[in-house]
XYZ file of C-alpha atoms in Angstrom:
476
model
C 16.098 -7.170 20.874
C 15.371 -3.398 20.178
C 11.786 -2.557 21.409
C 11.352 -1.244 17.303
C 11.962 -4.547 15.963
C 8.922 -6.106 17.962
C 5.694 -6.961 16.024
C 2.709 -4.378 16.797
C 0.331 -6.776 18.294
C 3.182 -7.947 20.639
C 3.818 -4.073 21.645
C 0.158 -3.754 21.960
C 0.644 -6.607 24.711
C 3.236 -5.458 26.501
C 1.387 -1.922 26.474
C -1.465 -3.735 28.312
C 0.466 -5.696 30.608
C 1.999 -2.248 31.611
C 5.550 -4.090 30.968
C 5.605 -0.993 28.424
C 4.582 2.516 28.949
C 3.244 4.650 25.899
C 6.090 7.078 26.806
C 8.610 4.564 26.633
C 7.268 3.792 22.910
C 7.109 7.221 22.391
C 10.449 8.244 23.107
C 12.136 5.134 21.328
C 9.971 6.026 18.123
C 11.258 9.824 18.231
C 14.728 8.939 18.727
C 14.951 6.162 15.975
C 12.851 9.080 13.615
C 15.796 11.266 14.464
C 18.500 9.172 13.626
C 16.618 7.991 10.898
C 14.303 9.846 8.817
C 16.880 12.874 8.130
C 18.033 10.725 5.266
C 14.837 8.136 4.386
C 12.253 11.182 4.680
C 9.589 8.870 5.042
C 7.823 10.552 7.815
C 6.620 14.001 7.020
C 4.843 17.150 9.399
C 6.153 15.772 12.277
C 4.564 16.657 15.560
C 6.401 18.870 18.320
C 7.927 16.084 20.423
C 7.305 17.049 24.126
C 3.537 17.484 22.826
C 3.514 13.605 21.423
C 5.142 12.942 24.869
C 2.701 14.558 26.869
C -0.142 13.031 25.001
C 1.708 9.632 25.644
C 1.908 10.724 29.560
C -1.914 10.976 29.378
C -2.714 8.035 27.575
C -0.859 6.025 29.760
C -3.385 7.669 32.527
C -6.680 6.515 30.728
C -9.011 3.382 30.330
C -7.410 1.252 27.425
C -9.714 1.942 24.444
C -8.508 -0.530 21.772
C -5.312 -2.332 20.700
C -3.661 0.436 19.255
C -3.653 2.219 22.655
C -0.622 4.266 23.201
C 1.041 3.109 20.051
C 2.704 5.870 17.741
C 1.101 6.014 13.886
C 1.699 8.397 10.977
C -0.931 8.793 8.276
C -0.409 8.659 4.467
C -0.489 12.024 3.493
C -3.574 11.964 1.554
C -5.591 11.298 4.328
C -6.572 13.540 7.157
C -5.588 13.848 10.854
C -7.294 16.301 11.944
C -4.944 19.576 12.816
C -2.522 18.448 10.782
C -1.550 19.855 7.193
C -2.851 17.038 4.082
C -0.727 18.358 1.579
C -0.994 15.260 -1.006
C 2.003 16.528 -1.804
C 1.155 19.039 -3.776
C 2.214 23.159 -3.404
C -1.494 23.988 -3.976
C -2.139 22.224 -0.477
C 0.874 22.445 1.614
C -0.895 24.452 4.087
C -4.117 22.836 3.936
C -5.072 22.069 7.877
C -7.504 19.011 8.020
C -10.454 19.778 10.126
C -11.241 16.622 10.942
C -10.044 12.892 10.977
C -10.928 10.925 7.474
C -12.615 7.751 7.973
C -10.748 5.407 8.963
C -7.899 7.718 11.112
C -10.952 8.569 13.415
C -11.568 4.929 13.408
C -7.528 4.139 14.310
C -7.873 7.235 17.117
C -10.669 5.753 19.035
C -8.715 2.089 18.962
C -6.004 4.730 20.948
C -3.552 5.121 18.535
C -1.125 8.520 18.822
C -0.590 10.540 16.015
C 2.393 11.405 15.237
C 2.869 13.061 11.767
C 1.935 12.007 7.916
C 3.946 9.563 5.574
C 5.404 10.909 2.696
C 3.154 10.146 -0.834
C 4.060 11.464 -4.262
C 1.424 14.606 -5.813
C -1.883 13.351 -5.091
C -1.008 9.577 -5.083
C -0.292 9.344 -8.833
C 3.106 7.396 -10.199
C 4.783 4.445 -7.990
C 7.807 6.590 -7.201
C 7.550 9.094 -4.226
C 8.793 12.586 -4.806
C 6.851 15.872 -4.574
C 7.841 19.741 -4.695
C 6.627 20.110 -0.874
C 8.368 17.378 1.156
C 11.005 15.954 -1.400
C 11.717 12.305 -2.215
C 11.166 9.030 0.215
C 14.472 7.455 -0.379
C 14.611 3.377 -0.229
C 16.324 2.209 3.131
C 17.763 -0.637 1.491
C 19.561 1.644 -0.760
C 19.469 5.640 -0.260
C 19.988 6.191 -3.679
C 17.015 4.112 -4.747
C 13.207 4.840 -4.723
C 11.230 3.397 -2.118
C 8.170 2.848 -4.111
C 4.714 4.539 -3.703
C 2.470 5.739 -3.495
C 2.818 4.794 -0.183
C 6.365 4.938 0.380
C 6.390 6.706 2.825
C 4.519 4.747 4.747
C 5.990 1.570 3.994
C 9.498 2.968 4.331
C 8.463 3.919 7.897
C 7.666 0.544 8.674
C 11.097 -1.178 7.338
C 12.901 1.552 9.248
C 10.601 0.849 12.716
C 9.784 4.083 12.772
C 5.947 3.123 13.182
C 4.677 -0.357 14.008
C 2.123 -0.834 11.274
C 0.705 2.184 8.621
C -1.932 2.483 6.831
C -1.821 3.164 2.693
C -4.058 3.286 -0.802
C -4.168 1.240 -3.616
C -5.435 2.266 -6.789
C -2.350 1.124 -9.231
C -0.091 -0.886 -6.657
C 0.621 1.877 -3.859
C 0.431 -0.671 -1.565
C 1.807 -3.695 -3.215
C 4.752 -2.137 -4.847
C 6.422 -0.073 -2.082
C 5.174 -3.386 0.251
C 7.592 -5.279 -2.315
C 10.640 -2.678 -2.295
C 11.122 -2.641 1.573
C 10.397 -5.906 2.828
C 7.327 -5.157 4.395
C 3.831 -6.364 3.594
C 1.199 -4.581 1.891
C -2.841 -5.330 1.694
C -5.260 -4.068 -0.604
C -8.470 -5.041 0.508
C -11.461 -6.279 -1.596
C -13.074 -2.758 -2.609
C -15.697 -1.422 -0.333
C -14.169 -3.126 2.818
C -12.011 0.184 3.765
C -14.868 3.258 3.447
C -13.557 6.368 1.933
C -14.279 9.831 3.407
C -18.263 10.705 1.864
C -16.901 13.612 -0.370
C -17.357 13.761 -4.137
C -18.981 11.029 -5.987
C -19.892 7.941 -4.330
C -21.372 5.556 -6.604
C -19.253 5.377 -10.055
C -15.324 5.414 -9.388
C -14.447 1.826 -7.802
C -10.695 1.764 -7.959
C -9.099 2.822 -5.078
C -8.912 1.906 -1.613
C -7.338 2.256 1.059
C -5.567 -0.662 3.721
C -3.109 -1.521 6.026
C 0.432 -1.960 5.853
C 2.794 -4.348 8.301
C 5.428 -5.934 8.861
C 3.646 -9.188 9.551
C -0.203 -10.439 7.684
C -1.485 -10.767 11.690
C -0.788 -6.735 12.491
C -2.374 -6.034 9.101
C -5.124 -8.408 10.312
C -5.508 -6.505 13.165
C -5.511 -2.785 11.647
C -7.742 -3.831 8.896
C -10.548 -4.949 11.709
C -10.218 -1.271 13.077
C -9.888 0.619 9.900
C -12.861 -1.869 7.948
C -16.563 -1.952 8.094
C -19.494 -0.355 6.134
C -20.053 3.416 7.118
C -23.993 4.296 6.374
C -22.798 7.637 4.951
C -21.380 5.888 1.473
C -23.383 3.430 -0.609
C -21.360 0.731 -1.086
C -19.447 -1.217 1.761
C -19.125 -3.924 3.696
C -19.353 -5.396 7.190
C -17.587 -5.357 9.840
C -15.255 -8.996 9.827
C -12.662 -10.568 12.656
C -9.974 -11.627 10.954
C -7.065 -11.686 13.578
C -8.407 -14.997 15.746
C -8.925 -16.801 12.269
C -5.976 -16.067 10.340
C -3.543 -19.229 11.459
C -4.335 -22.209 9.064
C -3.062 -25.182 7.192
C -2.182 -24.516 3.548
C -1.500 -27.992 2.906
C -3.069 -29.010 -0.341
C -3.770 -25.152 -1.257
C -3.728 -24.608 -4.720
C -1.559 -21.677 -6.115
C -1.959 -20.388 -10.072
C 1.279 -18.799 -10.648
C 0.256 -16.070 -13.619
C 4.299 -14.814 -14.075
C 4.813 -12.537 -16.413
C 1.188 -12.526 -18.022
C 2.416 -15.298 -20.932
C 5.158 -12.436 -21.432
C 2.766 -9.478 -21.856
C 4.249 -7.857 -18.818
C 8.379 -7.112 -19.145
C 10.403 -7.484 -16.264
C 13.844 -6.716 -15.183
C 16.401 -9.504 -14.738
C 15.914 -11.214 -11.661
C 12.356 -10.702 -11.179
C 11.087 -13.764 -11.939
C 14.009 -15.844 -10.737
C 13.217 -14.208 -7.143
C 9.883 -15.080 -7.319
C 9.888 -18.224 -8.414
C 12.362 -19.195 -5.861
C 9.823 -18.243 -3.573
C 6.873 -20.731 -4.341
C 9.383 -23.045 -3.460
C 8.560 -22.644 0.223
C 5.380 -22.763 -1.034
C 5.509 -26.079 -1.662
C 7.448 -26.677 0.615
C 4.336 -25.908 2.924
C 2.176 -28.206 0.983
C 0.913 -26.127 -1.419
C 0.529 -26.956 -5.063
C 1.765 -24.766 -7.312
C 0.144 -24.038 -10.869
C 2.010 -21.875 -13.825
C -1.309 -20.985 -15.464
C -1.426 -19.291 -19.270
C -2.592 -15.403 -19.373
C -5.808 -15.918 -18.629
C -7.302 -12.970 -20.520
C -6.079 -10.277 -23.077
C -3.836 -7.825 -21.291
C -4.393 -5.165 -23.861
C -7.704 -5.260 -23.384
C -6.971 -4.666 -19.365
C -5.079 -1.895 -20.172
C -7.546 -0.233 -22.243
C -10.083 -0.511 -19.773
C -7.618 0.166 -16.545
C -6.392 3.458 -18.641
C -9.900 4.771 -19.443
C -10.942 4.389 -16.446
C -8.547 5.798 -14.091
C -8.188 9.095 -15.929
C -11.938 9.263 -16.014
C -11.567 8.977 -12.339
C -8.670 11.374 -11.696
C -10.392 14.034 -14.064
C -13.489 13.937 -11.691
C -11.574 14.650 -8.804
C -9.038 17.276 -10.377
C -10.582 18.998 -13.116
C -11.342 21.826 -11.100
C -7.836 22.274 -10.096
C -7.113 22.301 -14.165
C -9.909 24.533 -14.957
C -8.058 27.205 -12.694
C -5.356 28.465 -14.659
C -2.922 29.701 -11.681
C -3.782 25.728 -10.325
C -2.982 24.224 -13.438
C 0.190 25.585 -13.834
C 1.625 24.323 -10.412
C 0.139 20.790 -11.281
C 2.849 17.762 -12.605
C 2.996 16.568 -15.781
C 1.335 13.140 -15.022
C -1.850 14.876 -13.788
C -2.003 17.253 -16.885
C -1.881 14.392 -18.895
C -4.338 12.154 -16.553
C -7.012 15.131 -16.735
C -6.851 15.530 -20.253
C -6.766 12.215 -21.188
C -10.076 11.567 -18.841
C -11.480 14.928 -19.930
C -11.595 14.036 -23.651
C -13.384 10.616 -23.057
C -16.915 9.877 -23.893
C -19.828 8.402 -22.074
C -19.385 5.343 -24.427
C -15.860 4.719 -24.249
C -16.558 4.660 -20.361
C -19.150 1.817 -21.075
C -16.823 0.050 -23.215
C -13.998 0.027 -20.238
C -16.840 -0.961 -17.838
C -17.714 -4.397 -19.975
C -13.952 -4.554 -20.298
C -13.773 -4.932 -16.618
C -17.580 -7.390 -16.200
C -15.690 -9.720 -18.926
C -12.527 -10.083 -16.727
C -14.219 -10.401 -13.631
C -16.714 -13.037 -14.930
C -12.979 -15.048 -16.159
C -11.452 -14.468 -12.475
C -14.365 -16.720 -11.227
C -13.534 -19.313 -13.598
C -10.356 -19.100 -12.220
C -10.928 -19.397 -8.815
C -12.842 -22.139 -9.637
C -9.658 -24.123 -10.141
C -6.932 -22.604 -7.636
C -7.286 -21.361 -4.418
C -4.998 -17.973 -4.504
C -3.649 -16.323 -7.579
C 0.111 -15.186 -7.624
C 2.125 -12.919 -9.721
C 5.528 -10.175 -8.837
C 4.475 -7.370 -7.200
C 6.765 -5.024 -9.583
C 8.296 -5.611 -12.739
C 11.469 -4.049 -11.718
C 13.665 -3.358 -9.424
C 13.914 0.003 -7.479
C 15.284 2.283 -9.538
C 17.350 5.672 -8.711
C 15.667 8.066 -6.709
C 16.278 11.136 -9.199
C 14.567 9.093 -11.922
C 10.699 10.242 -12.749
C 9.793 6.586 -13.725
C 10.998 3.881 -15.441
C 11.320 4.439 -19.419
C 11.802 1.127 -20.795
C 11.937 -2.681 -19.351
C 14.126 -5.302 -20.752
C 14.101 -3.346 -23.953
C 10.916 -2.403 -24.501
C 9.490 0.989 -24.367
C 7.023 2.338 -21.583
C 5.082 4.484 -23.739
C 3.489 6.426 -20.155
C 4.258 7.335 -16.911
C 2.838 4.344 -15.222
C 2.806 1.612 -17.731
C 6.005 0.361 -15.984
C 3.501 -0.621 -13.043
C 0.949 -2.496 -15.637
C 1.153 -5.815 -13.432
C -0.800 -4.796 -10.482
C -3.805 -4.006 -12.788
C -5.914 -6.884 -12.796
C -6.441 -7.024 -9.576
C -7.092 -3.431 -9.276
C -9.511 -3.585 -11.763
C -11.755 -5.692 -10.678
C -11.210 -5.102 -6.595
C -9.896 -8.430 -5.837
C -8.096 -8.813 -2.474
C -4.395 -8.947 -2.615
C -1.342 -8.752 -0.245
C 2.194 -8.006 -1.476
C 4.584 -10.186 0.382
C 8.415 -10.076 0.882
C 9.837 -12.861 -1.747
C 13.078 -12.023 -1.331
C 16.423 -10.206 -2.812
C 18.262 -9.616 -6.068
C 21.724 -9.868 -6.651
C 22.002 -5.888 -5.522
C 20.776 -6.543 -2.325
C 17.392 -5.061 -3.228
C 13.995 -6.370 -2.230
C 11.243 -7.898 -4.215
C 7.386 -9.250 -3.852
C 4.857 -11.176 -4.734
C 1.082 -10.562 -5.389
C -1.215 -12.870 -3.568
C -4.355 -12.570 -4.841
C -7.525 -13.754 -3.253
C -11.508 -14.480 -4.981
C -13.587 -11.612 -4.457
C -14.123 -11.152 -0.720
C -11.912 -13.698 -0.052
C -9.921 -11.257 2.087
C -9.518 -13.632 4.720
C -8.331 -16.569 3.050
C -5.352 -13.978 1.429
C -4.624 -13.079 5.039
C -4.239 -17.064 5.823
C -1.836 -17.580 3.204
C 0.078 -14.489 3.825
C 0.489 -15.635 7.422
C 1.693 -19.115 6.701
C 3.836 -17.787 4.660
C 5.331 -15.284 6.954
C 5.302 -18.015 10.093
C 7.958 -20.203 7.127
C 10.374 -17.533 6.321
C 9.847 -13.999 8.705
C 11.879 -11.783 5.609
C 11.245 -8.804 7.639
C 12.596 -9.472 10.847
C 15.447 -11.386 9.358
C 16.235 -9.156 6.496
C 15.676 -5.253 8.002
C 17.789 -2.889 6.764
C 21.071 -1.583 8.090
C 21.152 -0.082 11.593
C 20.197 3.276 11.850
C 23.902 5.285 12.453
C 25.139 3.415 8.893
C 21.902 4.777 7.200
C 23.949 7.367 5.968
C 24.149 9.201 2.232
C 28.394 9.570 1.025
């Protein structure tokens, strides 16, 4: 068994039992990044390699600080590392040099983790597909002529690829659930608040995004989410520090699973979406588990509305003074000119109006809860698609009158914060993968992390499924 293909708590063992060195990792990492990433571009701003060796040399010298000790990581590239570039993928940052670590990479540094480069993420996070003007496209190592999902596709191509162990993301609309889905990996948005964000900007109002861990198994995102989680007293909102990894093996026998589908049809998907995923729950209940198809539980028009209004209010805070710049503007995509202007022209009353929008489906989620354990839709409503394509146009004949509205089934979890972990549910008939939302009560983080596990312990996807060595990972 390649040393790659071994879970990242089981490296983190053998790096403490010194049956591993960090410059053994090391070395295996670069060499499966070089015959690798050339065609994937996953990872991006790579280190000098005899420096990342070195700095393995000495790590393997010092006290053992955490469980990521000695273990290679690359950072989505909207986060900072500090002395390394956070372009965001945009040109107006290429050669921005961080100055310090965000958040939660200074967190992942002092658990010993080795930083290797960034992970490839489309123009400041926005559309599921990841391309930008500064590092090019993350292709889909399933298929190199398919996208491999984002926003964090980089990241979560890295980790079908074993070119890192585990990888941290964000999720605002799915960047961690749909790329999850389209490489076999799994990927966990957190309840909000769990994951602090740098202290820059606004803290109080714009509750959408987060960020989380990435794995190929619930137990390493376990793990990563206990270093990168906890309140930081420099933001207002947060929460706790909570153990997770000693807790997450558990009995779903008798768990009750509300299978939402398609949203009662609101929510198009491709052919063989469904039939995946509903193949799925039969392991499900298989385990035990009893499995609910439950009606759309609340207007999905209305989510939209509300999910719409108030992410472009959001991304017009944080960009608007790139747009008021006219030399910025102009090197800015199309889907942040619209996002700006769309937030820009919004009043303090439509705001509100998205805000009860959001109380009203929260207050309904309870209900829910009330009668099933976990919630579970697809992770994507189609498969990936070519990797010269902006985004998806239409879906089983109907029209995707924006950029994103291809991606409209990971909003209500988003919009609300709920807890949620894409897992691998399987291939199409093109060999592609696909995944399935499963969504926890609020703070019920732990009890998503349960499921995920069983479920993972029953059928392993990644390590039986991982894509085609690395010499045949080749474009013709």
């Amino acid at each position: 068994m390649d040393i790659l293909d071994w879970d990242a708590l089981d490296l983190s063992a053998l790096l403490e039992a010194r049956e591993l060195s960090a410059v053994e990792l090391m070395r295996a990492t670069l060499e499966r990044i070089t015959a690798v990433n050339e065609d994937v571009n996953a990872i991006v701003s790579l280190r000098d390699p005899d420096r990342l060796l070195d700095e393995a040399r000495a790590i393997d010298q010092t006290e053992r600080r955490g469980w990521l000790h000695g273990m290679p990581l690359a950072v989505k590239d909207l986060a900072n590392v500090e002395g390394l570039p956070t372009s965001q993928g945009s040109p107006l940052h290429a050669r921005t040099i961080a100055p310090q670590d965000s958040v939660f990479v200074e967190r992942m540094r002092r658990a010993g983790a080795l930083f290797i480069g960034k992970t490839n993420t489309p123009e400041f996070g926005l559309g599921s597909h990841t391309f930008n003007s500064v590092h090019g496209a993350t292709r889909n190592p399933y298929d190199l002529t398919r996208s491999a999902g984002g926003s964090s596709g980089g990241a979560a191509a890295a980790l079908a690829t074993r070119m890192v162990p585990v990888a941290d993301g964000s999720d605002m609309m799915g960047s961690l659930r749909n790329p999850a889905a389209w490489n076999n990996v799994y990927g966990f948005r957190p309840t909000w608040g769990r994951v602090p964000s740098d202290p820059d900007g606004d803290l109080f109002l714009h509750q959408l995004s987060t960020n989380g861990p990435m794995g190929r198994s619930p137990a390493d995102i376990a793990a990563l989410l206990e270093v990168m989680g906890g309140w930081d007293i420099r933001q207002p909102h947060g929460l706790l520090p909570q153990m997770f990894v000693d807790r997450i093996r558990t009995n779903v026998n008798g768990l009750r699973i509300g299978w939402l589908a398609d949203w009662g049809g609101a929510y198009p998907t491709e052919s063989g979406v469904l039939d995946t995923c509903e193949a799925a729950l039969d392991v499900f209940e298989q385990l035990g588990c009893q499995v609910e198809h439950i009606e759309a539980p609340f207007p999905a028009a209305r989510l939209w509305e509300a999910w719409t209004t108030l992410r472009s209010w959001a991304i017009a805070g944080n960009l608007s003074p790139l747009f008021a710049n006219r030399a910025s503007r102009a090197q800015l995509k199309e889907e942040a000119l619209w996002e700006i202007e769309q937030g820009m022209a919004l009043s303090a009353m439509a705001v509100h109006r998205a805000s009860v929008a959001r109380s009203d489906w929260f207050r309904k989620a309870l209900d829910l809860f009330a009668e099933v354990d976990v919630l579970m839709l697809p992770s994507a409503q189609v498969w990936p698609f070519p990797v010269e394509q902006r985004h998806p146009v239409g879906i089983a004949g109907q029209e995707m009158d924006t950029y994103h509205r291809w991606m409209e089934i990971v909003i209500p979890v988003s919009l609300i914060g709920l807890p949620c972990m894409s897992i691998p549910a399987g291939f199409g008939q093109q060999g592609l993968p696909m995944g399935m939302q499963l969504v926890g009560p609020p703070r019920g983080d732990l009890r998503v992390l349960q499921v995920a596990q069983a479920w993972h312990e029953a059928t392993k996807w990644p390590a039986k499924h991982p894509p085609r060595p690395a010499q045949s990972l080749r474009l013709h």
